[in-house]
Amino acid sequence: MVGPQYDFLANPLGVVRSTFDAAVASVSDPSAFDGRDWGVFPLFHHFLSDQSSLSQVPLLTPATIKWVKPNTLVRFRGMIQDMLGNEFYIGAYKDGSVWRTNKFMDVSQSLMASSVDMRIWERRLLYCVPVPGLSPWTQVSVEEFGDLSMDCKSENREKRRREDGESSDMPVSGDEVQNSPNSKRMREGEHSSVASHSQGAATEIASSGTSLVSGLDSNSPPCLVKIYDSPDSELKLNDIFEFVGILTSDLELEEDDEDCDLSDGFSEDPLRHLPPSKVPHLHCFIQRKLAVHDFLQHNPIVEPRPNLVRGIREALLRHLTAVLSNDDLATHFMLLHLLSKVHARADDLAVGKLSLNLTCFSKETVSVFGKPLSVALKNLLPFTFCIPLTVEYLNSVSLTPKKNYDTNRLETGVLQLAEGSHLIVDETKLEAGTLNSVGVENTRLLKNLMELQKVEYDFKYYKVDMTTDFQLLVLSEGKSNILPADVIVPFRPSATSCSGAVTAEALEAWRWYLATVRQLSHTIEPEMQKVIESDLVAARQADRSLSSQDLSRLVTMGRLMSLSYGETSLSLEHWQMVKELERLRRERL
């Protein structure tokens, strides 16, 4: 059982070292720990299983990074933008007659001499960035962490004033280490084939992680996350995770790294050091995949009962109607669109998506009606993004991620987004012009995204289709020729946007509603299936222009209509509502 001798928050490396010493005393040979844990992970899992303990761990944000002390326990929430492969390091070595470990560290805690008594271990490197398009309401303020009085900037300024001979090591535990990083580096340089703290990231990381994605906060730090003893299947590109581990972000290390370029001889592509002060390093104990619910500031544990959901639904519809200037038809389709998600795939079909194209917008009216809609969606959804579509944009922007083999990095593109992201594509500024080869390719990529919910990643010698689940809303003057949406609704405002002030409680309820209802399972009973089939056959006979995609879309709308009421089985009443919405839409075309 965890005892009071462990200080998980301020001295996690002390926990690592203490448990290692105890484990070595019992087995005498650290080779038994190759690729295995010696008891550290259960201790941290037990400590962090208590919500009150987890809440004490600072969340790394632009507001908190300057207050958090290096080598303490932190949390980082971000999207896996690149997977840098594995890194080899000296995991255990003999200091005289005593075995020590470098696991969960960037630098050694003591001097190392050439010795056969070394264990080479490996860890995975993930380059993570703040979630693209993250809405401001998801951010956690520094005040929520209480009095984080340790100002690391002032400490680091003091370190810079020290003489080289007086430089002291970064604190790794309760015991003081008297050897300077410079002296350690000289000794570790003898083992350049296996640099004990090969931090493994090229200097291009800092810019490529953010600069290509407009809308991503460049002040938000990316993070190099080091993963230990974790199955590969648990971590996937573009997934959003919360990592809990030891932070390395120290200016003294940066100064030393500028004077010495160590590389990892076991890596296929040696990578230069990246200053931890610019891209913090996090040695991970626990990782947890995040869903939309995890970004809600106040997430009530409430069952989505139909009577509760109905009230929230009606209030949200009133709000959206005001935002959409009293266009009731557009409002109902907007709600179904916001609840849509890909819940299955059949061949190349993404089942469950419902992209929406609102037409009858112009350059002038999009600022009047489109901007309030964009603001409203940003207040409701955690990940939102806007693409201003112009000929110049199409001809120049990098939409798809591309592999750079010179740096061995995946350079991000605009469409490298997290699952569940909402995209508004504004076509109103698109004028006549000539597309170059880049523009033609970008047009094809956008069309594939809209139709198949896939983004093609360019690995130079081959391409890989990555499945996505984005909600796409297109604002255009006429039917979009670039983005063939599932539903086209001419926008008919009857008044200027008149949405009034919205209470924080109402916004929280609507966010919970959209996040919760979207995840509900859904079935269609056999009796209802027969009714739907009969109606679809009749619709096809009445209008031969209806495609199989049109009929599939009606079924999707029926499913979403039921879910909007918190019901998991399609009823005849809701099916009739879908047919009426479709009739009104077709009359408006």
XYZ file of C-alpha atoms in Angstrom:
589
model
C 0.000 0.000 0.000
C 1.200 3.484 -0.809
C 2.783 5.068 2.235
C 3.452 8.659 3.165
C 7.125 8.278 2.171
C 6.146 8.821 -1.471
C 5.719 12.354 -2.764
C 4.079 11.664 -6.123
C 3.425 15.291 -7.036
C 6.683 17.057 -6.180
C 9.145 14.163 -6.340
C 7.936 11.436 -8.716
C 11.527 10.481 -9.559
C 12.022 9.663 -5.908
C 9.229 7.090 -6.262
C 10.924 5.678 -9.367
C 14.295 5.361 -7.683
C 12.977 3.949 -4.416
C 10.954 1.244 -6.123
C 13.884 0.420 -8.430
C 16.248 0.020 -5.488
C 13.781 -2.286 -3.756
C 13.212 -4.322 -6.907
C 16.951 -4.735 -7.622
C 17.511 -5.831 -4.030
C 15.047 -8.667 -4.596
C 16.330 -9.912 -7.987
C 19.930 -8.556 -8.122
C 19.873 -8.444 -11.943
C 18.119 -5.508 -13.730
C 17.892 -7.581 -16.933
C 14.732 -8.996 -15.371
C 13.152 -5.567 -15.933
C 13.932 -5.326 -19.664
C 10.693 -4.076 -21.236
C 8.872 -4.515 -17.945
C 7.744 -2.462 -14.987
C 9.136 -3.106 -11.516
C 6.164 -1.716 -9.625
C 6.120 1.994 -10.536
C 2.973 1.989 -12.677
C 0.692 0.352 -10.058
C 1.771 2.946 -7.499
C 0.888 5.871 -9.766
C -2.329 4.204 -10.941
C -3.379 3.774 -7.330
C -2.500 7.368 -6.452
C -4.231 8.865 -9.488
C -7.318 6.660 -9.244
C -8.511 9.094 -6.572
C -10.088 12.062 -8.356
C -8.933 14.423 -5.630
C -5.321 13.354 -6.245
C -5.643 13.684 -10.003
C -7.079 17.179 -9.633
C -3.894 18.249 -7.846
C -1.754 17.427 -10.892
C -1.264 20.661 -12.900
C -2.506 20.665 -16.483
C 0.178 21.939 -18.843
C -1.195 24.979 -20.688
C 0.211 28.340 -21.841
C -1.117 29.787 -18.576
C 0.466 27.179 -16.308
C 3.719 26.166 -17.978
C 5.649 29.086 -16.489
C 4.536 28.095 -12.989
C 5.117 24.352 -13.090
C 8.429 23.145 -11.688
C 10.506 20.687 -13.801
C 10.688 17.079 -12.618
C 7.269 17.263 -11.020
C 4.098 15.445 -12.003
C 2.007 17.161 -14.728
C -0.824 16.428 -17.140
C -0.831 17.245 -20.839
C -3.845 17.060 -23.134
C -3.128 16.939 -26.819
C -3.476 15.243 -30.182
C -0.858 12.774 -31.408
C 0.449 14.651 -34.453
C 3.413 12.401 -35.228
C 4.791 9.091 -34.010
C 8.584 9.378 -34.010
C 9.328 5.704 -33.462
C 11.367 4.190 -30.680
C 14.355 5.591 -28.815
C 17.071 3.496 -27.197
C 18.643 4.646 -23.948
C 20.707 3.313 -21.085
C 17.931 2.190 -18.766
C 20.044 0.723 -15.990
C 23.772 0.898 -15.194
C 26.178 0.278 -12.345
C 27.441 3.188 -10.279
C 30.263 1.418 -8.500
C 28.544 -1.588 -7.023
C 25.087 0.004 -7.025
C 22.595 -0.350 -9.857
C 20.819 2.853 -10.922
C 18.180 3.642 -13.513
C 17.604 6.381 -16.101
C 14.013 5.384 -16.784
C 11.660 8.381 -16.832
C 14.638 10.762 -17.108
C 16.326 12.815 -19.820
C 19.670 12.904 -18.008
C 21.517 10.531 -15.762
C 21.314 11.046 -12.019
C 25.027 10.251 -11.561
C 28.280 9.760 -13.474
C 28.534 6.825 -15.848
C 31.735 5.132 -16.888
C 32.250 2.599 -19.675
C 30.998 -0.726 -18.432
C 29.453 -3.901 -19.683
C 27.013 -3.585 -16.804
C 24.479 -1.550 -18.769
C 20.961 -2.401 -19.848
C 19.740 -0.872 -23.113
C 16.010 -0.215 -23.032
C 13.673 1.574 -25.423
C 10.742 3.952 -25.248
C 8.292 5.346 -27.777
C 8.340 8.994 -28.842
C 5.100 10.818 -29.593
C 4.999 14.389 -30.821
C 1.750 15.852 -29.493
C 0.177 19.230 -30.158
C -2.727 21.088 -28.545
C -5.970 19.909 -30.130
C -6.485 21.944 -33.336
C -9.465 24.267 -33.175
C -9.951 23.829 -29.430
C -12.686 26.181 -28.247
C -11.830 28.689 -25.498
C -14.472 27.323 -23.098
C -12.567 24.042 -22.817
C -9.481 25.752 -21.413
C -8.639 25.481 -17.733
C -7.569 28.678 -16.007
C -4.462 28.817 -13.867
C -6.569 29.852 -10.868
C -8.052 26.356 -10.747
C -4.696 24.969 -9.705
C -4.453 27.086 -6.590
C -1.236 28.811 -5.552
C 1.467 27.488 -7.857
C 4.068 29.706 -6.303
C 7.115 28.156 -7.937
C 8.058 30.589 -10.685
C 10.314 28.522 -12.921
C 11.260 31.466 -15.084
C 12.874 33.303 -12.205
C 14.654 30.110 -11.155
C 15.996 29.565 -14.630
C 17.186 33.161 -14.886
C 19.138 32.550 -11.687
C 20.636 29.401 -13.211
C 21.827 31.344 -16.249
C 23.810 33.673 -13.961
C 25.823 30.824 -12.470
C 29.377 30.139 -13.559
C 29.881 26.914 -15.508
C 31.799 25.437 -12.639
C 28.999 26.206 -10.230
C 26.222 24.756 -12.349
C 24.148 22.232 -10.459
C 22.026 19.442 -11.805
C 18.267 19.714 -12.142
C 16.609 18.207 -9.066
C 15.692 14.584 -9.613
C 14.859 13.514 -6.088
C 15.197 14.372 -2.446
C 18.892 13.547 -2.647
C 21.109 16.278 -4.065
C 23.233 15.374 -7.063
C 26.460 17.342 -7.101
C 27.599 16.590 -10.653
C 26.951 19.269 -13.220
C 25.259 18.430 -16.535
C 28.426 19.522 -18.315
C 30.590 17.043 -16.448
C 28.026 14.308 -16.951
C 27.794 15.106 -20.623
C 31.569 14.730 -21.057
C 31.443 11.255 -19.572
C 28.294 10.273 -21.384
C 29.949 11.429 -24.601
C 32.184 8.340 -24.270
C 29.062 6.330 -25.061
C 27.921 8.363 -28.026
C 26.519 5.242 -29.659
C 23.953 5.125 -26.876
C 23.373 8.631 -25.500
C 21.779 8.101 -22.122
C 19.442 11.014 -22.593
C 18.848 10.978 -26.354
C 15.838 13.228 -26.354
C 15.236 12.544 -30.018
C 13.528 15.333 -31.904
C 14.660 17.480 -34.782
C 14.615 21.240 -34.434
C 12.055 21.438 -37.241
C 9.431 20.021 -34.875
C 8.654 23.316 -33.212
C 7.548 25.022 -36.410
C 6.056 22.118 -38.333
C 3.766 21.208 -35.478
C 1.805 24.439 -35.565
C 2.609 26.789 -38.398
C 0.721 24.908 -41.107
C -2.555 24.837 -39.238
C -4.206 28.219 -39.144
C -6.289 28.694 -36.039
C -3.982 26.633 -33.846
C -2.723 28.712 -30.933
C 0.993 29.164 -31.582
C 1.456 30.114 -27.909
C 0.297 26.685 -26.815
C 3.301 24.414 -26.369
C 3.569 21.100 -28.179
C 4.945 18.260 -26.118
C 7.324 15.370 -26.745
C 5.803 12.455 -24.839
C 7.931 9.433 -23.968
C 5.933 6.235 -23.533
C 7.119 3.213 -21.572
C 5.940 -0.412 -21.674
C 2.679 0.346 -23.495
C 1.074 -1.736 -26.285
C 1.314 -0.045 -29.672
C -2.377 -0.600 -30.353
C -3.370 1.789 -27.565
C -1.915 4.833 -29.325
C -2.964 6.020 -32.770
C -2.236 9.043 -34.895
C -4.678 11.950 -34.361
C -6.150 10.479 -31.184
C -6.576 12.855 -28.249
C -4.947 11.725 -25.025
C -4.307 12.967 -21.549
C -0.795 12.025 -20.483
C 0.335 12.110 -16.852
C 4.041 12.026 -16.216
C 7.259 13.795 -15.276
C 7.889 17.147 -16.940
C 11.269 18.125 -18.365
C 11.346 21.809 -19.242
C 14.573 23.413 -18.112
C 16.639 26.274 -19.564
C 19.884 24.911 -18.150
C 19.508 21.787 -20.252
C 18.876 24.005 -23.265
C 22.150 25.848 -22.737
C 24.056 22.579 -22.506
C 22.358 21.114 -25.567
C 23.486 24.093 -27.633
C 27.111 23.124 -26.950
C 26.836 19.437 -27.709
C 25.002 17.476 -30.379
C 24.590 13.933 -29.135
C 22.737 11.398 -31.211
C 21.234 8.002 -30.638
C 23.334 5.524 -32.556
C 20.631 2.879 -32.285
C 18.082 5.041 -34.113
C 17.638 4.601 -37.863
C 17.623 8.376 -38.219
C 19.666 10.223 -35.558
C 17.756 13.237 -34.309
C 19.171 16.348 -32.802
C 18.147 17.664 -29.396
C 15.149 19.924 -29.151
C 15.382 22.422 -26.261
C 12.985 21.220 -23.545
C 12.171 24.862 -22.755
C 10.488 25.174 -26.159
C 8.993 21.714 -26.452
C 8.540 20.229 -22.973
C 9.339 16.548 -22.578
C 6.945 14.382 -20.595
C 7.888 10.926 -19.339
C 4.538 9.215 -19.163
C 3.164 7.001 -16.401
C -0.485 6.981 -17.471
C -2.252 7.809 -20.711
C -6.003 8.043 -21.201
C -7.842 8.531 -24.476
C -10.198 11.491 -24.251
C -13.711 11.933 -25.598
C -15.783 15.097 -25.986
C -17.209 14.616 -22.493
C -13.748 15.020 -20.997
C -13.615 18.612 -22.265
C -16.837 19.655 -20.557
C -16.029 21.849 -17.586
C -18.977 20.552 -15.591
C -19.887 17.088 -16.798
C -22.939 15.887 -14.864
C -23.331 12.152 -14.419
C -26.915 12.113 -15.613
C -28.685 9.479 -17.661
C -30.035 11.065 -20.887
C -33.688 10.321 -20.133
C -36.110 11.345 -22.914
C -38.074 13.730 -20.672
C -34.841 15.544 -19.692
C -33.487 15.549 -23.236
C -36.688 16.957 -24.733
C -36.488 20.113 -22.647
C -32.846 20.728 -23.522
C -33.579 20.002 -27.178
C -36.355 22.582 -27.355
C -34.206 25.243 -25.688
C -31.314 24.543 -28.057
C -33.638 24.709 -31.067
C -34.879 28.121 -29.951
C -31.294 29.323 -29.632
C -30.284 27.990 -33.062
C -33.427 29.483 -34.611
C -32.433 32.902 -33.306
C -28.866 32.426 -34.564
C -30.171 31.377 -37.983
C -32.469 34.394 -38.167
C -35.761 32.545 -37.713
C -35.157 30.005 -40.482
C -36.919 27.103 -38.804
C -36.173 24.566 -41.556
C -32.440 25.312 -41.557
C -32.477 25.071 -37.760
C -33.879 21.542 -37.727
C -31.374 20.354 -40.304
C -28.590 22.077 -38.364
C -29.491 20.124 -35.235
C -29.415 16.806 -37.093
C -26.088 17.813 -38.629
C -24.591 18.586 -35.200
C -25.656 15.171 -33.888
C -24.262 13.207 -36.821
C -21.238 10.921 -36.600
C -19.786 8.029 -38.550
C -20.994 4.921 -36.711
C -20.172 2.301 -39.348
C -18.373 1.812 -42.645
C -19.538 -0.336 -45.537
C -17.015 -0.556 -48.367
C -16.291 3.113 -49.139
C -19.462 4.412 -47.462
C -19.243 6.260 -44.155
C -22.594 5.451 -42.549
C -24.040 8.083 -40.232
C -22.451 11.266 -41.596
C -24.717 14.181 -42.498
C -22.810 17.031 -44.103
C -24.825 20.195 -44.679
C -24.642 22.833 -47.418
C -26.471 26.077 -46.626
C -26.848 28.014 -49.860
C -27.988 31.555 -50.757
C -25.054 33.172 -48.925
C -23.002 35.964 -50.474
C -19.859 37.880 -49.506
C -22.035 40.507 -47.870
C -24.536 38.283 -46.087
C -22.011 35.768 -44.772
C -20.658 38.385 -42.360
C -24.191 39.181 -41.204
C -25.491 35.619 -40.840
C -22.444 33.380 -41.070
C -20.300 34.924 -38.361
C -22.948 34.634 -35.603
C -23.397 30.989 -36.622
C -19.663 30.369 -36.405
C -19.509 31.971 -32.956
C -22.504 29.968 -31.767
C -20.966 26.668 -32.908
C -17.668 27.524 -31.247
C -19.583 28.067 -27.997
C -21.275 24.675 -28.335
C -18.595 22.368 -29.738
C -15.103 21.624 -28.378
C -13.232 21.441 -31.723
C -14.232 23.859 -34.489
C -12.413 24.997 -37.591
C -13.089 27.372 -40.465
C -11.676 27.079 -43.986
C -11.968 30.244 -46.144
C -12.091 28.708 -49.597
C -10.530 30.825 -52.364
C -8.557 30.000 -55.510
C -5.417 31.372 -53.878
C -6.028 29.241 -50.787
C -6.534 26.073 -52.827
C -3.415 26.764 -54.899
C -1.110 27.277 -51.932
C -2.306 25.539 -48.773
C -1.107 22.124 -47.603
C -4.281 20.250 -46.722
C -2.846 16.805 -46.243
C 0.010 15.735 -43.953
C 3.221 14.867 -45.779
C 6.202 12.817 -44.716
C 9.521 14.676 -44.816
C 12.230 12.038 -45.078
C 15.009 14.604 -44.628
C 13.846 15.249 -41.068
C 11.943 11.949 -40.691
C 8.917 13.974 -39.616
C 5.270 13.993 -40.603
C 4.573 17.601 -41.518
C 1.016 18.412 -40.587
C -1.704 19.714 -42.883
C -4.932 21.616 -42.362
C -6.986 18.417 -42.447
C -4.991 16.659 -39.730
C -7.644 17.138 -37.093
C -9.069 15.218 -34.171
C -12.082 12.958 -34.486
C -15.301 14.891 -33.879
C -13.982 18.184 -35.261
C -16.506 20.514 -36.895
C -15.451 22.290 -40.098
C -17.123 25.311 -41.655
C -16.095 25.811 -45.272
C -16.845 29.329 -46.505
C -17.162 29.311 -50.304
C -18.597 32.806 -50.631
C -15.194 34.311 -51.482
C -14.496 31.751 -54.201
C -14.221 33.543 -57.537
C -13.343 32.488 -61.074
C -9.695 31.592 -61.475
C -7.227 28.952 -62.567
C -6.250 26.101 -60.293
C -2.677 24.893 -60.462
C -1.686 21.291 -59.775
C -1.786 21.918 -56.017
C -5.264 23.419 -56.280
C -6.576 20.502 -58.328
C -5.174 18.040 -55.816
C -6.623 19.984 -52.872
C -10.023 20.027 -54.562
C -9.868 16.254 -54.912
C -8.865 15.859 -51.263
C -11.783 17.995 -50.053
C -14.243 16.069 -52.209
C -12.974 12.737 -50.861
C -13.270 14.048 -47.328
C -16.877 15.099 -47.902
C -17.942 11.903 -49.661
C -15.847 9.205 -47.964
C -14.726 10.772 -44.674
C -11.106 9.996 -45.518
C -7.948 12.088 -45.717
C -5.087 10.908 -47.889
C -1.707 11.153 -46.128
C 1.251 11.609 -48.470
C 4.279 9.456 -47.661
C 5.998 10.453 -50.928
C 6.454 6.897 -52.209
C 2.936 5.827 -51.318
C -0.270 7.284 -49.912
C -2.434 6.114 -47.038
C -6.144 6.824 -46.572
C -6.830 7.773 -42.956
C -10.456 7.479 -41.889
C -11.973 10.537 -40.253
C -15.165 11.603 -38.532
C -15.605 15.323 -39.177
C -18.827 17.306 -39.341
C -18.728 19.486 -42.459
C -20.855 22.597 -42.974
C -20.560 24.489 -46.276
C -21.726 28.078 -46.713
C -22.057 28.986 -50.391
C -24.019 31.058 -52.866
C -25.270 28.092 -54.861
C -24.852 24.344 -54.614
C -21.185 23.626 -53.991
C -19.414 21.989 -56.924
C -16.331 21.206 -54.849
C -17.976 19.764 -51.751
C -21.014 17.595 -52.570
C -22.847 17.668 -49.220
C -25.403 15.107 -48.091
C -28.066 17.779 -47.570
C -28.550 21.066 -49.436
C -30.789 23.636 -47.740
C -31.360 27.130 -49.197
C -31.027 29.608 -46.352
C -34.122 31.808 -45.897
C -33.624 34.290 -43.021
C -36.651 36.316 -42.002
C -34.799 38.681 -39.666
C -31.306 39.726 -38.709
C -29.673 37.379 -36.238
C -31.299 38.185 -32.908
C -29.832 35.702 -30.448
C -29.675 37.309 -27.031
C -27.447 36.657 -24.067
C -27.150 33.004 -23.107
C -26.523 31.878 -19.554
C -23.554 29.713 -18.688
C -25.931 27.068 -17.339
C -27.776 26.867 -20.662
C -24.530 26.526 -22.627
C -23.334 23.763 -20.328
C -26.618 21.905 -20.761
C -26.469 22.188 -24.567
C -22.851 21.035 -24.678
C -23.727 18.047 -22.525
C -26.738 17.295 -24.745
C -24.729 17.356 -27.995
C -21.913 15.269 -26.541
C -24.170 12.718 -24.877
C -26.915 12.196 -27.434
C -24.361 11.791 -30.200
C -22.901 8.739 -28.459
C -26.168 6.878 -27.889
C -26.654 3.557 -29.621
C -29.615 3.164 -31.977
C -31.682 0.375 -33.472
C -34.588 0.050 -35.898
C -37.135 -2.584 -34.951
C -38.247 -5.096 -37.644
C -41.758 -3.624 -37.841
C -40.388 -0.130 -38.346
C -37.903 -1.457 -40.873
C -40.779 -2.684 -43.029
C -42.463 0.740 -42.891
C -39.241 2.473 -43.930
C -38.626 0.071 -46.804
C -42.156 0.564 -48.089
C -41.858 4.355 -47.896
C -38.492 4.366 -49.659
C -39.819 2.184 -52.483
C -42.773 4.554 -52.909
C -40.443 7.577 -52.886
C -38.230 6.007 -55.553
C -41.231 5.258 -57.747
C -42.504 8.829 -57.388
C -39.093 10.343 -58.161
C -36.693 8.270 -60.260
C -33.951 10.835 -59.692
C -33.539 9.705 -56.087
C -30.276 7.814 -55.658
C -29.443 5.084 -53.184
C -27.413 7.725 -51.284
C -30.560 9.875 -50.983
C -32.512 6.969 -49.528
C -29.676 6.092 -47.159
C -29.578 9.716 -46.044
C -33.276 9.591 -45.087
C -32.612 6.588 -42.867
C -29.691 8.457 -41.270
C -31.955 11.445 -40.656
C -34.513 9.151 -39.018
C -31.866 7.782 -36.692
C -30.664 11.288 -35.802
C -34.209 12.526 -35.238
C -34.804 9.770 -32.676
C -31.489 10.462 -30.973
C -32.299 14.171 -30.772
C -35.166 13.195 -28.438
C -32.955 10.840 -26.434
C -34.650 7.755 -27.866
C -32.616 4.833 -29.140
C -35.239 3.257 -31.384
C -36.877 4.905 -34.383
C -40.594 5.540 -33.900
C -43.234 6.125 -36.555
C -43.743 9.674 -35.243
C -40.113 10.608 -35.762
C -40.004 8.946 -39.174
C -42.981 11.048 -40.213
C -41.152 14.159 -38.992
C -38.176 13.284 -41.191
C -40.385 12.836 -44.244
C -42.003 16.216 -43.599
C -38.615 17.928 -43.253
C -37.524 16.378 -46.529
C -40.720 17.515 -48.249
C -40.235 21.106 -47.084
C -36.588 21.040 -48.119
C -37.373 19.825 -51.633
C -40.043 22.489 -52.005
C -37.453 25.127 -51.180
C -34.884 23.934 -53.740
